[in-house]
Amino acid sequence: MSERIGEIIEANTNGFTVHCYKLYESPPLGSIIQSGIPTIFGVISEITTEPLDPSRPIIAIGQNEPTEDEIYRSNPQLNNLLCTRLTALTIGYSNNENFSHGLPPHPPRIHSFVYLSDNHYIESLAKSFDFLHLLLSSGTNDEVVSACLRQISQKLPDGYPFLIESGQALATELIGQFPRLNAILRRLS
């Protein structure tokens, strides 16, 4: 299994929020992550770095520092006052080896560990494009859809055929929405 990246701090059947263990160290937008038993899969749709305590707003402190890295060296407490969080949209779940596209019957548990998905599960996911309907109807930015498809293609032994098939699946899902389809397809190249 991949390296653990964080824990779930908020969850519902549509998605979940993860507190990353390391500041600024989140997988990229569109990555497939997994958590819990049964395993729930999500697509990273948003990444945020913010104060741990919302009542303590961030202020500019680097006016006299030569680099951004120097700000953190001069203020090591920042690593304990800030956090990186990500939001994921649920796209499927698995009981042992049976992968189901769609929303799970229950959300993942709070404090469930979160990992980057293994290539085995990404290959299972890539066999069907049923997850596209969930992404496209979720209200998320279309950039997340194209980022997800690029991330999946990079994990496959031969990702180019996957991108061709995903373009065909998008054309089916987005009938009558040619400008939207065209914009997503342009981002895939």
PDB file of C-alpha atoms in Angstrom:
ATOM      1  CA  MET A   1       0.000   0.000   0.000  1.00  0.00           C
ATOM      2  CA  SER A   2       1.106   3.573  -0.653  1.00  0.00           C
ATOM      3  CA  GLU A   3       2.370   5.953   1.988  1.00  0.00           C
ATOM      4  CA  ARG A   4      -0.290   7.246   4.338  1.00  0.00           C
ATOM      5  CA  ILE A   5      -1.017  10.907   3.574  1.00  0.00           C
ATOM      6  CA  GLY A   6      -3.481  11.890   6.297  1.00  0.00           C
ATOM      7  CA  GLU A   7      -6.754  11.218   8.112  1.00  0.00           C
ATOM      8  CA  ILE A   8     -10.381  11.931   7.389  1.00  0.00           C
ATOM      9  CA  ILE A   9     -11.692  14.815   9.497  1.00  0.00           C
ATOM     10  CA  GLU A  10     -15.102  15.242   7.845  1.00  0.00           C
ATOM     11  CA  ALA A  11     -17.138  12.761   5.821  1.00  0.00           C
ATOM     12  CA  ASN A  12     -20.424  12.146   4.064  1.00  0.00           C
ATOM     13  CA  THR A  13     -21.406   9.701   1.340  1.00  0.00           C
ATOM     14  CA  ASN A  14     -20.660  12.264  -1.404  1.00  0.00           C
ATOM     15  CA  GLY A  15     -17.128  13.028  -0.261  1.00  0.00           C
ATOM     16  CA  PHE A  16     -14.683  13.609   2.542  1.00  0.00           C
ATOM     17  CA  THR A  17     -12.087  16.045   3.880  1.00  0.00           C
ATOM     18  CA  VAL A  18      -8.559  14.923   4.738  1.00  0.00           C
ATOM     19  CA  HIS A  19      -6.069  16.605   7.055  1.00  0.00           C
ATOM     20  CA  CYS A  20      -2.654  15.904   5.505  1.00  0.00           C
ATOM     21  CA  TYR A  21       0.115  14.902   7.889  1.00  0.00           C
ATOM     22  CA  LYS A  22       2.680  17.160   6.228  1.00  0.00           C
ATOM     23  CA  LEU A  23       2.230  20.819   5.389  1.00  0.00           C
ATOM     24  CA  TYR A  24       2.079  21.405   1.609  1.00  0.00           C
ATOM     25  CA  GLU A  25       2.459  17.672   0.890  1.00  0.00           C
ATOM     26  CA  SER A  26      -0.776  16.644  -0.744  1.00  0.00           C
ATOM     27  CA  PRO A  27      -1.167  14.488  -3.831  1.00  0.00           C
ATOM     28  CA  PRO A  28      -2.010  16.550  -6.940  1.00  0.00           C
ATOM     29  CA  LEU A  29      -5.484  17.702  -7.900  1.00  0.00           C
ATOM     30  CA  GLY A  30      -7.392  14.868  -9.588  1.00  0.00           C
ATOM     31  CA  SER A  31      -5.494  12.074  -7.812  1.00  0.00           C
ATOM     32  CA  ILE A  32      -7.383   8.974  -6.695  1.00  0.00           C
ATOM     33  CA  ILE A  33      -7.185   8.333  -2.949  1.00  0.00           C
ATOM     34  CA  GLN A  34      -8.638   5.590  -0.773  1.00  0.00           C
ATOM     35  CA  SER A  35      -9.641   5.117   2.832  1.00  0.00           C
ATOM     36  CA  GLY A  36     -11.344   2.792   5.264  1.00  0.00           C
ATOM     37  CA  ILE A  37     -12.923  -0.647   5.270  1.00  0.00           C
ATOM     38  CA  PRO A  38     -14.860  -1.057   3.094  1.00  0.00           C
ATOM     39  CA  THR A  39     -12.432   0.921   0.979  1.00  0.00           C
ATOM     40  CA  ILE A  40     -13.887   4.166  -0.310  1.00  0.00           C
ATOM     41  CA  PHE A  41     -12.291   5.886  -3.302  1.00  0.00           C
ATOM     42  CA  GLY A  42     -12.294   9.586  -3.990  1.00  0.00           C
ATOM     43  CA  VAL A  43     -10.940  12.106  -6.474  1.00  0.00           C
ATOM     44  CA  ILE A  44      -9.103  15.075  -4.979  1.00  0.00           C
ATOM     45  CA  SER A  45     -11.206  18.076  -5.969  1.00  0.00           C
ATOM     46  CA  GLU A  46      -9.703  20.800  -3.783  1.00  0.00           C
ATOM     47  CA  ILE A  47      -6.483  21.398  -1.853  1.00  0.00           C
ATOM     48  CA  THR A  48      -6.299  24.084   0.823  1.00  0.00           C
ATOM     49  CA  THR A  49      -3.588  25.346   3.156  1.00  0.00           C
ATOM     50  CA  GLU A  50      -4.988  27.333   6.047  1.00  0.00           C
ATOM     51  CA  PRO A  51      -4.525  28.097   9.741  1.00  0.00           C
ATOM     52  CA  LEU A  52      -5.344  25.271  12.139  1.00  0.00           C
ATOM     53  CA  ASP A  53      -7.230  27.801  14.241  1.00  0.00           C
ATOM     54  CA  PRO A  54      -9.589  29.850  12.040  1.00  0.00           C
ATOM     55  CA  SER A  55      -9.725  32.578  14.702  1.00  0.00           C
ATOM     56  CA  ARG A  56      -6.019  33.292  14.061  1.00  0.00           C
ATOM     57  CA  PRO A  57      -5.815  34.764  10.555  1.00  0.00           C
ATOM     58  CA  ILE A  58      -2.596  34.569   8.595  1.00  0.00           C
ATOM     59  CA  ILE A  59      -0.677  37.823   8.221  1.00  0.00           C
ATOM     60  CA  ALA A  60       2.288  38.764   6.019  1.00  0.00           C
ATOM     61  CA  ILE A  61       5.573  38.269   7.905  1.00  0.00           C
ATOM     62  CA  GLY A  62       8.231  38.018   5.195  1.00  0.00           C
ATOM     63  CA  GLN A  63       8.896  41.630   4.287  1.00  0.00           C
ATOM     64  CA  ASN A  64      12.517  41.421   5.445  1.00  0.00           C
ATOM     65  CA  GLU A  65      13.185  37.813   4.397  1.00  0.00           C
ATOM     66  CA  PRO A  66      15.102  37.128   1.165  1.00  0.00           C
ATOM     67  CA  THR A  67      13.110  33.970   0.231  1.00  0.00           C
ATOM     68  CA  GLU A  68       9.877  32.226   1.123  1.00  0.00           C
ATOM     69  CA  ASP A  69      11.874  29.288   2.533  1.00  0.00           C
ATOM     70  CA  GLU A  70      13.615  31.707   4.890  1.00  0.00           C
ATOM     71  CA  ILE A  71      10.217  32.703   6.322  1.00  0.00           C
ATOM     72  CA  TYR A  72       9.713  29.104   7.449  1.00  0.00           C
ATOM     73  CA  ARG A  73      13.279  28.766   8.758  1.00  0.00           C
ATOM     74  CA  SER A  74      12.885  31.967  10.796  1.00  0.00           C
ATOM     75  CA  ASN A  75       9.435  30.926  12.028  1.00  0.00           C
ATOM     76  CA  PRO A  76       9.491  27.142  12.602  1.00  0.00           C
ATOM     77  CA  GLN A  77       6.229  27.367  14.541  1.00  0.00           C
ATOM     78  CA  LEU A  78       4.401  27.880  11.221  1.00  0.00           C
ATOM     79  CA  ASN A  79       4.545  24.125  10.606  1.00  0.00           C
ATOM     80  CA  ASN A  80       2.427  23.686  13.745  1.00  0.00           C
ATOM     81  CA  LEU A  81       0.045  26.584  13.092  1.00  0.00           C
ATOM     82  CA  LEU A  82      -0.841  25.804   9.461  1.00  0.00           C
ATOM     83  CA  CYS A  83      -2.290  22.704   7.839  1.00  0.00           C
ATOM     84  CA  THR A  84      -2.928  21.345   4.373  1.00  0.00           C
ATOM     85  CA  ARG A  85      -6.341  19.822   3.794  1.00  0.00           C
ATOM     86  CA  LEU A  86      -7.881  18.254   0.760  1.00  0.00           C
ATOM     87  CA  THR A  87     -11.427  17.527  -0.287  1.00  0.00           C
ATOM     88  CA  ALA A  88     -12.308  14.415  -2.259  1.00  0.00           C
ATOM     89  CA  LEU A  89     -15.431  13.466  -4.194  1.00  0.00           C
ATOM     90  CA  THR A  90     -16.467   9.843  -3.699  1.00  0.00           C
ATOM     91  CA  ILE A  91     -16.443   7.827  -6.932  1.00  0.00           C
ATOM     92  CA  GLY A  92     -16.616   4.227  -5.733  1.00  0.00           C
ATOM     93  CA  TYR A  93     -16.043   1.667  -3.037  1.00  0.00           C
ATOM     94  CA  SER A  94     -14.747  -1.862  -2.678  1.00  0.00           C
ATOM     95  CA  ASN A  95     -15.503  -4.848  -0.482  1.00  0.00           C
ATOM     96  CA  ASN A  96     -12.380  -6.998  -0.873  1.00  0.00           C
ATOM     97  CA  GLU A  97     -11.876  -7.383  -4.641  1.00  0.00           C
ATOM     98  CA  ASN A  98     -15.342  -6.279  -5.823  1.00  0.00           C
ATOM     99  CA  PHE A  99     -15.181  -2.690  -7.044  1.00  0.00           C
ATOM    100  CA  SER A 100     -18.438  -0.717  -7.279  1.00  0.00           C
ATOM    101  CA  HIS A 101     -18.744   2.614  -9.066  1.00  0.00           C
ATOM    102  CA  GLY A 102     -21.047   4.987  -7.240  1.00  0.00           C
ATOM    103  CA  LEU A 103     -21.673   6.207  -3.738  1.00  0.00           C
ATOM    104  CA  PRO A 104     -21.118   3.877  -0.774  1.00  0.00           C
ATOM    105  CA  PRO A 105     -23.939   2.935   1.610  1.00  0.00           C
ATOM    106  CA  HIS A 106     -22.073   4.743   4.440  1.00  0.00           C
ATOM    107  CA  PRO A 107     -19.350   7.401   4.563  1.00  0.00           C
ATOM    108  CA  PRO A 108     -15.835   6.546   5.741  1.00  0.00           C
ATOM    109  CA  ARG A 109     -15.174   6.836   9.464  1.00  0.00           C
ATOM    110  CA  ILE A 110     -13.619   9.946  10.967  1.00  0.00           C
ATOM    111  CA  HIS A 111      -9.859   9.415  11.517  1.00  0.00           C
ATOM    112  CA  SER A 112      -9.721   6.716   8.843  1.00  0.00           C
ATOM    113  CA  PHE A 113      -6.266   6.670   7.297  1.00  0.00           C
ATOM    114  CA  VAL A 114      -5.999   7.941   3.726  1.00  0.00           C
ATOM    115  CA  TYR A 115      -3.617   6.634   1.064  1.00  0.00           C
ATOM    116  CA  LEU A 116      -2.905   7.288  -2.589  1.00  0.00           C
ATOM    117  CA  SER A 117      -4.713   4.513  -4.439  1.00  0.00           C
ATOM    118  CA  ASP A 118      -2.753   1.503  -5.592  1.00  0.00           C
ATOM    119  CA  ASN A 119      -2.346   0.954  -9.320  1.00  0.00           C
ATOM    120  CA  HIS A 120      -4.390  -2.253  -8.957  1.00  0.00           C
ATOM    121  CA  TYR A 121      -7.472  -0.265  -7.961  1.00  0.00           C
ATOM    122  CA  ILE A 122      -6.813   2.454 -10.514  1.00  0.00           C
ATOM    123  CA  GLU A 123      -6.701  -0.203 -13.239  1.00  0.00           C
ATOM    124  CA  SER A 124     -10.043  -1.591 -11.944  1.00  0.00           C
ATOM    125  CA  LEU A 125     -11.518   1.898 -11.954  1.00  0.00           C
ATOM    126  CA  ALA A 126     -10.281   2.543 -15.496  1.00  0.00           C
ATOM    127  CA  LYS A 127     -12.195  -0.456 -16.893  1.00  0.00           C
ATOM    128  CA  SER A 128     -15.429   1.543 -16.748  1.00  0.00           C
ATOM    129  CA  PHE A 129     -16.220   5.217 -17.038  1.00  0.00           C
ATOM    130  CA  ASP A 130     -19.210   5.119 -14.677  1.00  0.00           C
ATOM    131  CA  PHE A 131     -17.317   7.397 -12.280  1.00  0.00           C
ATOM    132  CA  LEU A 132     -17.435  10.203 -14.865  1.00  0.00           C
ATOM    133  CA  HIS A 133     -21.158  10.713 -14.319  1.00  0.00           C
ATOM    134  CA  LEU A 134     -20.575  11.291 -10.592  1.00  0.00           C
ATOM    135  CA  LEU A 135     -17.798  13.798 -11.287  1.00  0.00           C
ATOM    136  CA  LEU A 136     -19.645  15.660 -14.026  1.00  0.00           C
ATOM    137  CA  SER A 137     -22.862  15.941 -12.000  1.00  0.00           C
ATOM    138  CA  SER A 138     -21.149  16.872  -8.713  1.00  0.00           C
ATOM    139  CA  GLY A 139     -20.857  20.561  -9.545  1.00  0.00           C
ATOM    140  CA  THR A 140     -17.074  20.401  -9.310  1.00  0.00           C
ATOM    141  CA  ASN A 141     -14.884  22.397 -11.658  1.00  0.00           C
ATOM    142  CA  ASP A 142     -14.300  20.638 -14.985  1.00  0.00           C
ATOM    143  CA  GLU A 143     -10.583  21.083 -14.374  1.00  0.00           C
ATOM    144  CA  VAL A 144     -10.927  18.354 -11.715  1.00  0.00           C
ATOM    145  CA  VAL A 145     -12.404  15.983 -14.318  1.00  0.00           C
ATOM    146  CA  SER A 146      -9.529  16.516 -16.750  1.00  0.00           C
ATOM    147  CA  ALA A 147      -6.935  16.338 -13.946  1.00  0.00           C
ATOM    148  CA  CYS A 148      -8.437  13.041 -12.767  1.00  0.00           C
ATOM    149  CA  LEU A 149      -8.329  11.516 -16.243  1.00  0.00           C
ATOM    150  CA  ARG A 150      -4.710  12.650 -16.700  1.00  0.00           C
ATOM    151  CA  GLN A 151      -3.740  11.194 -13.306  1.00  0.00           C
ATOM    152  CA  ILE A 152      -5.359   7.841 -14.131  1.00  0.00           C
ATOM    153  CA  SER A 153      -3.697   7.700 -17.560  1.00  0.00           C
ATOM    154  CA  GLN A 154      -0.283   8.281 -15.961  1.00  0.00           C
ATOM    155  CA  LYS A 155      -0.791   5.280 -13.645  1.00  0.00           C
ATOM    156  CA  LEU A 156      -1.724   2.866 -16.441  1.00  0.00           C
ATOM    157  CA  PRO A 157       0.903   0.895 -18.379  1.00  0.00           C
ATOM    158  CA  ASP A 158      -0.394   2.464 -21.613  1.00  0.00           C
ATOM    159  CA  GLY A 159      -2.448   5.543 -20.788  1.00  0.00           C
ATOM    160  CA  TYR A 160      -3.059   6.863 -24.298  1.00  0.00           C
ATOM    161  CA  PRO A 161      -5.873   4.386 -25.190  1.00  0.00           C
ATOM    162  CA  PHE A 162      -7.507   5.270 -21.863  1.00  0.00           C
ATOM    163  CA  LEU A 163      -7.524   8.963 -22.805  1.00  0.00           C
ATOM    164  CA  ILE A 164      -9.102   8.167 -26.189  1.00  0.00           C
ATOM    165  CA  GLU A 165     -11.807   6.049 -24.521  1.00  0.00           C
ATOM    166  CA  SER A 166     -12.377   8.694 -21.849  1.00  0.00           C
ATOM    167  CA  GLY A 167     -12.927  11.287 -24.591  1.00  0.00           C
ATOM    168  CA  GLN A 168     -15.572   9.024 -26.115  1.00  0.00           C
ATOM    169  CA  ALA A 169     -17.214   8.515 -22.709  1.00  0.00           C
ATOM    170  CA  LEU A 170     -17.211  12.275 -22.104  1.00  0.00           C
ATOM    171  CA  ALA A 171     -18.869  12.830 -25.497  1.00  0.00           C
ATOM    172  CA  THR A 172     -21.668  10.460 -24.443  1.00  0.00           C
ATOM    173  CA  GLU A 173     -22.098  12.092 -21.019  1.00  0.00           C
ATOM    174  CA  LEU A 174     -22.023  15.645 -22.367  1.00  0.00           C
ATOM    175  CA  ILE A 175     -24.397  15.357 -25.320  1.00  0.00           C
ATOM    176  CA  GLY A 176     -25.605  18.856 -26.177  1.00  0.00           C
ATOM    177  CA  GLN A 177     -22.813  20.496 -24.163  1.00  0.00           C
ATOM    178  CA  PHE A 178     -20.217  20.873 -26.906  1.00  0.00           C
ATOM    179  CA  PRO A 179     -18.370  23.912 -25.433  1.00  0.00           C
ATOM    180  CA  ARG A 180     -17.977  22.115 -22.090  1.00  0.00           C
ATOM    181  CA  LEU A 181     -16.866  18.868 -23.772  1.00  0.00           C
ATOM    182  CA  ASN A 182     -14.399  20.734 -25.968  1.00  0.00           C
ATOM    183  CA  ALA A 183     -12.896  22.557 -22.969  1.00  0.00           C
ATOM    184  CA  ILE A 184     -12.364  19.302 -21.032  1.00  0.00           C
ATOM    185  CA  LEU A 185     -10.867  17.541 -24.057  1.00  0.00           C
ATOM    186  CA  ARG A 186      -8.428  20.422 -24.653  1.00  0.00           C
ATOM    187  CA  ARG A 187      -7.198  20.062 -21.067  1.00  0.00           C
ATOM    188  CA  LEU A 188      -6.521  16.346 -21.583  1.00  0.00           C
ATOM    189  CA  SER A 189      -3.885  16.934 -24.248  1.00  0.00           C
TER     190      SER A 189
END
